[in-house]
Amino acid sequence: MAEVFAEFGELGRVVTRLHPRRGDPGVWESSVGGPLVWPVGESWPTCPGHQGVQSAVRVEDVRAHRETMRDRVRSGRELTWEEREFLDSVEDGSEVLVEQSVPLLPLLQVFARDVPWLEWPAGRDVLQVLMCPMDHADEPDFDLPGVSVWDRWNAPPTVVRWRSTDSVGAVGAHPMPSMVQFDHYYPEPCVLFPERLVEYPHLWELPEDLAEAVEEWEETSGYRYRSQLSIVPGWVLGGWPKPGATDPPDEMACAECGGEMLPLLRASSMEWDAKRMSWCPIEEFDRDPADREEAKEPTGVVYGRENTLHLYRCWEDGEHPMQQMVL
Ligand SMILES: [Zn+2]
Ligand SMILES: [Zn+2]
């Protein structure tokens, strides 16, 4: 865009496509849904807000459900009657008695060595994001350090940790929840292939003259700015805020210092649009169609109906409380 319109020279922001792909990430690897580097002596965050009878899905059923769906896609076979019934029961959820605080799910871990261009808080080289596996009707009134919720979709709150690998010491195994509110809250373990890109704002965020010029240029060039050349889909770090929010991100201020909030993480289920394919990495074109289909929606995590999780960080100090939105 900067080659076509000089005005775009000022508008590019660094964004990182994380490119999650199903795999078996280790503790010391960047991952979605993988094990986190967690000091032996540090307690794993739990959410006490769900005791009682809940509508939920057992994690082992989520795994079985996904295995069946994968097998169906690969073999092209029809589902049996029993499989259909099981899939319906997983999608509907069932009554589960929750007796204790629920351990949070590991959502994301990123090492500075994999994304050195991110603005890391001084001395920190691991970013970790955890998520409650259950929806929340209200802002949690209990203590979940590191979380600040601002969200109109009752989405599960996230907790963010920035760590220094030098001070972690001995690393221990951490618990995992045995159930989730919906199957699409359970992240499939993925390894990451981070890629640095330049992102331009959504068409609605451009100055009016420039937006009109871009729309005219689309007519002759054949490109589509909105779907191909501006906001990047999938799991990304940094970049531009999503426009059109009722509570626009540019009115957000840090709860601790009043400073500006900027995008840290965006997570949406689809890595590219199956029709346009413009964000599909060229490496995927040579792969088996079933593998490519799996890579298009690798994490299994969907917020609401095709919504996106947005986490914003304080520009002044990345360790100030995050703000979360699902839009
Ligand atoms: Zn919770
Ligand atoms: Zn702040």
Short mmCIF file of C-alpha atoms and ligand atoms in Angstrom, two decimals:
data_model
loop_
_atom_site.label_atom_id
_atom_site.label_comp_id
_atom_site.label_asym_id
_atom_site.label_seq_id
_atom_site.Cartn_x
_atom_site.Cartn_y
_atom_site.Cartn_z
CA MET A 1 0.00 0.00 0.00
CA ALA A 2 2.88 2.33 0.80
CA GLU A 3 4.14 1.90 -2.76
CA VAL A 4 0.78 2.95 -4.18
CA PHE A 5 -0.10 5.76 -1.73
CA ALA A 6 2.64 7.72 0.05
CA GLU A 7 0.21 8.38 2.95
CA PHE A 8 0.46 4.72 3.98
CA GLY A 9 4.12 5.20 4.86
CA GLU A 10 3.02 6.59 8.23
CA LEU A 11 0.21 4.11 8.83
CA GLY A 12 2.02 0.76 8.96
CA ARG A 13 2.28 -0.99 12.31
CA VAL A 14 4.25 -4.11 13.08
CA VAL A 15 2.04 -7.15 13.53
CA THR A 16 3.03 -10.77 14.14
CA ARG A 17 1.07 -13.62 12.62
CA LEU A 18 1.63 -16.51 15.02
CA HIS A 19 0.61 -19.20 12.48
CA PRO A 20 -0.44 -21.87 15.00
CA ARG A 21 -0.34 -25.42 13.64
CA ARG A 22 -1.36 -28.59 15.44
CA GLY A 23 1.56 -30.28 17.11
CA ASP A 24 3.11 -31.39 20.36
CA PRO A 25 4.72 -28.27 21.87
CA GLY A 26 7.17 -28.66 24.75
CA VAL A 27 7.31 -26.54 27.90
CA TRP A 28 10.15 -24.40 26.50
CA GLU A 29 8.45 -23.75 23.17
CA SER A 30 6.07 -21.02 22.03
CA SER A 31 2.61 -22.54 21.75
CA VAL A 32 -1.15 -22.26 21.77
CA GLY A 33 -2.72 -24.71 24.22
CA GLY A 34 0.66 -26.18 25.21
CA PRO A 35 2.33 -26.63 28.61
CA LEU A 36 3.60 -23.39 30.18
CA VAL A 37 6.91 -22.63 31.86
CA TRP A 38 5.64 -22.48 35.45
CA PRO A 39 7.82 -22.23 38.58
CA VAL A 40 7.40 -25.23 40.89
CA GLY A 41 6.56 -23.08 43.90
CA GLU A 42 4.01 -20.82 42.19
CA SER A 43 0.35 -21.75 42.45
CA TRP A 44 -1.53 -22.17 39.18
CA PRO A 45 -4.43 -19.67 38.87
CA THR A 46 -7.85 -21.12 39.55
CA CYS A 47 -11.30 -19.57 39.23
CA PRO A 48 -13.61 -20.03 42.23
CA GLY A 49 -16.68 -18.64 40.46
CA HIS A 50 -18.28 -21.84 39.15
CA GLN A 51 -19.05 -24.11 42.07
CA GLY A 52 -22.37 -25.91 41.79
CA VAL A 53 -24.13 -27.52 38.85
CA GLN A 54 -22.91 -26.14 35.53
CA SER A 55 -23.65 -26.83 31.90
CA ALA A 56 -20.27 -27.91 30.56
CA VAL A 57 -18.38 -30.46 28.45
CA ARG A 58 -15.76 -32.88 29.71
CA VAL A 59 -12.35 -32.30 28.15
CA GLU A 60 -12.00 -36.02 27.31
CA ASP A 61 -15.26 -35.78 25.34
CA VAL A 62 -13.96 -32.70 23.49
CA ARG A 63 -10.89 -34.67 22.46
CA ALA A 64 -12.94 -37.67 21.34
CA HIS A 65 -15.32 -35.40 19.44
CA ARG A 66 -12.45 -33.73 17.54
CA GLU A 67 -10.85 -37.08 16.76
CA THR A 68 -14.11 -38.27 15.22
CA MET A 69 -14.51 -35.10 13.17
CA ARG A 70 -10.94 -35.36 11.90
CA ASP A 71 -11.43 -38.97 10.93
CA ARG A 72 -14.64 -38.05 9.11
CA VAL A 73 -12.90 -35.27 7.11
CA ARG A 74 -9.97 -37.51 6.19
CA SER A 75 -11.95 -40.59 5.23
CA GLY A 76 -14.94 -38.77 3.72
CA ARG A 77 -17.20 -41.29 5.47
CA GLU A 78 -20.63 -40.65 6.98
CA LEU A 79 -21.03 -40.54 10.75
CA THR A 80 -22.72 -43.46 12.46
CA TRP A 81 -25.92 -42.91 14.42
CA GLU A 82 -24.04 -43.33 17.74
CA GLU A 83 -21.38 -40.83 16.65
CA ARG A 84 -24.03 -38.31 15.73
CA GLU A 85 -25.68 -38.66 19.13
CA PHE A 86 -22.32 -38.25 20.86
CA LEU A 87 -21.45 -35.15 18.81
CA ASP A 88 -24.82 -33.59 19.66
CA SER A 89 -24.25 -34.26 23.36
CA VAL A 90 -20.80 -32.60 23.19
CA GLU A 91 -22.19 -29.58 21.35
CA ASP A 92 -25.13 -29.21 23.77
CA GLY A 93 -23.08 -29.81 26.92
CA SER A 94 -24.44 -31.56 29.99
CA GLU A 95 -24.96 -30.92 33.69
CA VAL A 96 -21.70 -31.19 35.61
CA LEU A 97 -21.27 -30.75 39.35
CA VAL A 98 -18.27 -28.50 40.00
CA GLU A 99 -16.96 -28.97 43.52
CA GLN A 100 -13.74 -26.96 43.50
CA SER A 101 -12.13 -23.91 41.95
CA VAL A 102 -11.52 -24.52 38.26
CA PRO A 103 -7.91 -24.49 37.01
CA LEU A 104 -7.36 -22.03 34.16
CA LEU A 105 -6.45 -23.25 30.68
CA PRO A 106 -3.07 -22.43 29.12
CA LEU A 107 -4.02 -20.40 26.03
CA LEU A 108 -0.76 -18.96 24.71
CA GLN A 109 2.96 -18.88 25.47
CA VAL A 110 5.41 -16.80 23.41
CA PHE A 111 9.17 -16.53 23.92
CA ALA A 112 11.00 -13.31 23.09
CA ARG A 113 13.49 -15.27 20.95
CA ASP A 114 10.60 -16.11 18.58
CA VAL A 115 9.13 -12.57 18.45
CA PRO A 116 12.06 -10.27 19.31
CA TRP A 117 10.42 -7.27 17.63
CA LEU A 118 7.54 -7.15 20.17
CA GLU A 119 7.92 -4.45 22.85
CA TRP A 120 8.78 -6.66 25.80
CA PRO A 121 8.55 -5.19 29.33
CA ALA A 122 12.10 -4.70 30.67
CA GLY A 123 13.72 -7.96 31.70
CA ARG A 124 10.84 -10.19 30.53
CA ASP A 125 11.17 -12.77 27.80
CA VAL A 126 8.07 -14.97 28.07
CA LEU A 127 4.46 -13.92 27.58
CA GLN A 128 1.80 -16.28 28.95
CA VAL A 129 -1.96 -16.00 28.58
CA LEU A 130 -4.31 -18.23 30.58
CA MET A 131 -8.06 -18.39 30.32
CA CYS A 132 -10.90 -19.51 32.57
CA PRO A 133 -12.65 -22.40 30.78
CA MET A 134 -16.08 -21.00 31.73
CA ASP A 135 -18.16 -18.00 30.66
CA HIS A 136 -18.66 -15.15 33.11
CA ALA A 137 -21.92 -13.25 33.36
CA ASP A 138 -20.27 -10.37 35.21
CA GLU A 139 -16.84 -9.05 35.85
CA PRO A 140 -15.29 -11.51 38.31
CA ASP A 141 -15.64 -10.17 41.85
CA PHE A 142 -12.86 -12.44 43.09
CA ASP A 143 -9.14 -12.10 42.80
CA LEU A 144 -7.60 -13.14 39.48
CA PRO A 145 -4.35 -11.16 39.46
CA GLY A 146 -3.29 -9.78 36.11
CA VAL A 147 -6.76 -9.66 34.58
CA SER A 148 -8.98 -6.76 33.74
CA VAL A 149 -12.21 -7.62 31.99
CA TRP A 150 -14.13 -5.31 29.75
CA ASP A 151 -16.38 -7.25 27.58
CA ARG A 152 -19.98 -7.53 26.58
CA TRP A 153 -20.14 -11.17 25.60
CA ASN A 154 -19.73 -12.90 28.97
CA ALA A 155 -16.55 -14.39 27.58
CA PRO A 156 -14.10 -16.21 29.84
CA PRO A 157 -11.60 -13.83 31.47
CA THR A 158 -7.92 -14.16 30.65
CA VAL A 159 -4.89 -13.80 32.91
CA VAL A 160 -1.58 -12.53 31.56
CA ARG A 161 1.92 -13.21 32.94
CA TRP A 162 5.18 -11.74 31.68
CA ARG A 163 8.14 -13.77 32.96
CA SER A 164 11.87 -13.80 32.90
CA THR A 165 13.24 -17.25 32.08
CA ASP A 166 16.33 -16.47 34.20
CA SER A 167 14.26 -16.25 37.37
CA VAL A 168 11.89 -19.17 36.77
CA GLY A 169 14.08 -21.80 38.49
CA ALA A 170 12.71 -25.33 38.59
CA VAL A 171 9.68 -25.84 36.35
CA GLY A 172 6.77 -28.05 37.38
CA ALA A 173 3.82 -29.69 35.66
CA HIS A 174 0.63 -27.67 35.96
CA PRO A 175 -3.00 -28.76 36.31
CA MET A 176 -5.53 -28.69 33.48
CA PRO A 177 -9.29 -28.29 33.84
CA SER A 178 -11.30 -31.46 33.33
CA MET A 179 -14.21 -29.57 31.73
CA VAL A 180 -14.91 -26.48 29.64
CA GLN A 181 -18.09 -24.50 29.09
CA PHE A 182 -18.11 -25.27 25.35
CA ASP A 183 -15.97 -27.55 23.22
CA HIS A 184 -14.78 -24.48 21.29
CA TYR A 185 -13.07 -23.07 24.40
CA TYR A 186 -10.56 -25.91 24.46
CA PRO A 187 -7.34 -25.02 22.59
CA GLU A 188 -5.82 -27.74 20.47
CA PRO A 189 -2.06 -27.95 21.26
CA CYS A 190 -0.28 -25.99 18.52
CA VAL A 191 3.30 -24.99 17.76
CA LEU A 192 3.87 -21.49 16.37
CA PHE A 193 5.66 -20.14 13.28
CA PRO A 194 5.75 -16.38 13.99
CA GLU A 195 6.00 -14.04 11.00
CA ARG A 196 6.56 -10.29 11.11
CA LEU A 197 4.34 -8.20 8.85
CA VAL A 198 3.17 -4.61 8.45
CA GLU A 199 -0.52 -4.04 9.13
CA TYR A 200 -2.59 -1.06 7.93
CA PRO A 201 -5.76 0.22 9.62
CA HIS A 202 -9.23 -0.89 8.66
CA LEU A 203 -10.76 1.13 5.80
CA TRP A 204 -13.08 2.92 8.27
CA GLU A 205 -10.10 4.18 10.24
CA LEU A 206 -8.37 5.83 7.26
CA PRO A 207 -8.68 9.58 6.64
CA GLU A 208 -11.72 10.12 4.43
CA ASP A 209 -9.79 11.25 1.34
CA LEU A 210 -7.48 8.30 1.51
CA ALA A 211 -10.34 5.83 2.04
CA GLU A 212 -12.06 7.16 -1.10
CA ALA A 213 -8.85 6.96 -3.10
CA VAL A 214 -8.34 3.35 -1.94
CA GLU A 215 -11.87 2.40 -2.99
CA GLU A 216 -11.28 3.90 -6.44
CA TRP A 217 -7.96 2.09 -6.71
CA GLU A 218 -9.67 -1.21 -5.86
CA GLU A 219 -11.83 -0.83 -8.99
CA THR A 220 -8.82 -0.75 -11.29
CA SER A 221 -6.27 -2.86 -9.41
CA GLY A 222 -8.50 -5.85 -8.62
CA TYR A 223 -7.25 -5.92 -5.01
CA ARG A 224 -9.52 -5.73 -1.97
CA TYR A 225 -8.04 -3.54 0.74
CA ARG A 226 -10.34 -4.70 3.55
CA SER A 227 -9.99 -8.43 3.05
CA GLN A 228 -6.49 -8.66 1.56
CA LEU A 229 -4.31 -5.71 2.51
CA SER A 230 -5.25 -4.33 5.92
CA ILE A 231 -6.34 -6.21 9.07
CA VAL A 232 -4.69 -9.64 9.36
CA PRO A 233 -6.89 -12.62 10.37
CA GLY A 234 -6.11 -15.42 12.84
CA TRP A 235 -3.88 -15.26 15.93
CA VAL A 236 -1.72 -12.13 15.93
CA LEU A 237 0.33 -9.96 18.28
CA GLY A 238 0.35 -6.16 17.95
CA GLY A 239 -1.09 -4.33 14.96
CA TRP A 240 -4.15 -2.10 14.85
CA PRO A 241 -7.29 -2.18 17.04
CA LYS A 242 -10.49 -3.49 15.55
CA PRO A 243 -12.71 -0.57 14.53
CA GLY A 244 -16.42 -0.23 14.95
CA ALA A 245 -16.53 -1.15 18.62
CA THR A 246 -19.24 0.54 20.64
CA ASP A 247 -16.55 1.30 23.17
CA PRO A 248 -13.73 2.33 20.87
CA PRO A 249 -10.27 1.20 21.94
CA ASP A 250 -8.95 4.73 21.50
CA GLU A 251 -11.04 5.74 24.50
CA MET A 252 -9.52 3.05 26.67
CA ALA A 253 -7.11 4.11 29.34
CA CYS A 254 -4.88 2.06 31.61
CA ALA A 255 -6.54 1.40 34.98
CA GLU A 256 -3.21 1.90 36.71
CA CYS A 257 -1.62 4.95 35.05
CA GLY A 258 -4.23 6.35 32.64
CA GLY A 259 -1.90 5.70 29.71
CA GLU A 260 -2.94 4.67 26.20
CA MET A 261 -3.91 1.04 25.60
CA LEU A 262 -2.61 -0.72 22.49
CA PRO A 263 -3.36 -4.12 20.95
CA LEU A 264 -1.36 -7.01 22.37
CA LEU A 265 -3.21 -10.11 21.15
CA ARG A 266 -6.03 -10.84 18.71
CA ALA A 267 -7.30 -14.39 18.47
CA SER A 268 -9.86 -15.41 15.87
CA SER A 269 -10.54 -18.93 14.76
CA MET A 270 -9.90 -18.62 11.01
CA GLU A 271 -6.36 -18.10 9.70
CA TRP A 272 -7.69 -17.22 6.25
CA ASP A 273 -10.88 -16.93 4.29
CA ALA A 274 -11.56 -20.15 2.39
CA LYS A 275 -13.10 -18.26 -0.54
CA ARG A 276 -10.45 -15.61 -1.07
CA MET A 277 -7.42 -17.54 0.23
CA SER A 278 -5.39 -14.32 0.17
CA TRP A 279 -4.03 -14.81 3.71
CA CYS A 280 -3.30 -18.50 3.14
CA PRO A 281 0.49 -19.01 3.37
CA ILE A 282 1.99 -20.19 0.08
CA GLU A 283 3.47 -23.19 1.96
CA GLU A 284 -0.08 -24.48 2.42
CA PHE A 285 -0.89 -24.57 -1.31
CA ASP A 286 1.17 -27.71 -1.90
CA ARG A 287 -0.31 -29.59 1.04
CA ASP A 288 -3.01 -32.20 1.09
CA PRO A 289 -6.44 -30.45 1.07
CA ALA A 290 -7.41 -32.14 4.39
CA ASP A 291 -4.21 -30.82 6.05
CA ARG A 292 -4.85 -27.37 4.62
CA GLU A 293 -8.40 -27.46 5.92
CA GLU A 294 -7.07 -28.30 9.39
CA ALA A 295 -4.48 -25.51 9.18
CA LYS A 296 -7.18 -22.98 8.34
CA GLU A 297 -8.73 -23.38 11.80
CA PRO A 298 -5.88 -24.88 13.82
CA THR A 299 -6.61 -24.01 17.44
CA GLY A 300 -10.26 -25.05 17.71
CA VAL A 301 -10.89 -21.94 19.83
CA VAL A 302 -13.90 -19.83 18.82
CA TYR A 303 -15.15 -16.93 20.91
CA GLY A 304 -18.89 -16.49 20.62
CA ARG A 305 -20.11 -16.80 17.05
CA GLU A 306 -16.99 -16.13 15.03
CA ASN A 307 -15.92 -13.31 17.31
CA THR A 308 -12.39 -12.36 18.19
CA LEU A 309 -10.62 -12.10 21.54
CA HIS A 310 -8.79 -8.78 21.86
CA LEU A 311 -6.28 -8.08 24.62
CA TYR A 312 -4.93 -4.56 25.05
CA ARG A 313 -1.84 -3.61 27.00
CA CYS A 314 -0.75 -0.35 28.56
CA TRP A 315 1.69 1.42 26.30
CA GLU A 316 3.62 2.88 29.24
CA ASP A 317 4.09 -0.35 31.13
CA GLY A 318 3.25 -3.76 29.65
CA GLU A 319 2.80 -5.19 33.14
CA HIS A 320 -0.09 -2.90 34.03
CA PRO A 321 -3.51 -4.64 33.90
CA MET A 322 -4.64 -5.78 30.47
CA GLN A 323 -8.02 -5.02 29.04
CA GLN A 324 -10.04 -7.65 27.26
CA MET A 325 -12.80 -7.46 24.68
CA VAL A 326 -14.59 -10.02 22.60
CA LEU A 327 -15.99 -8.48 19.42
ZN ZN B 1 -14.18 -18.37 35.80
ZN ZN B 2 -0.45 1.83 32.59
#
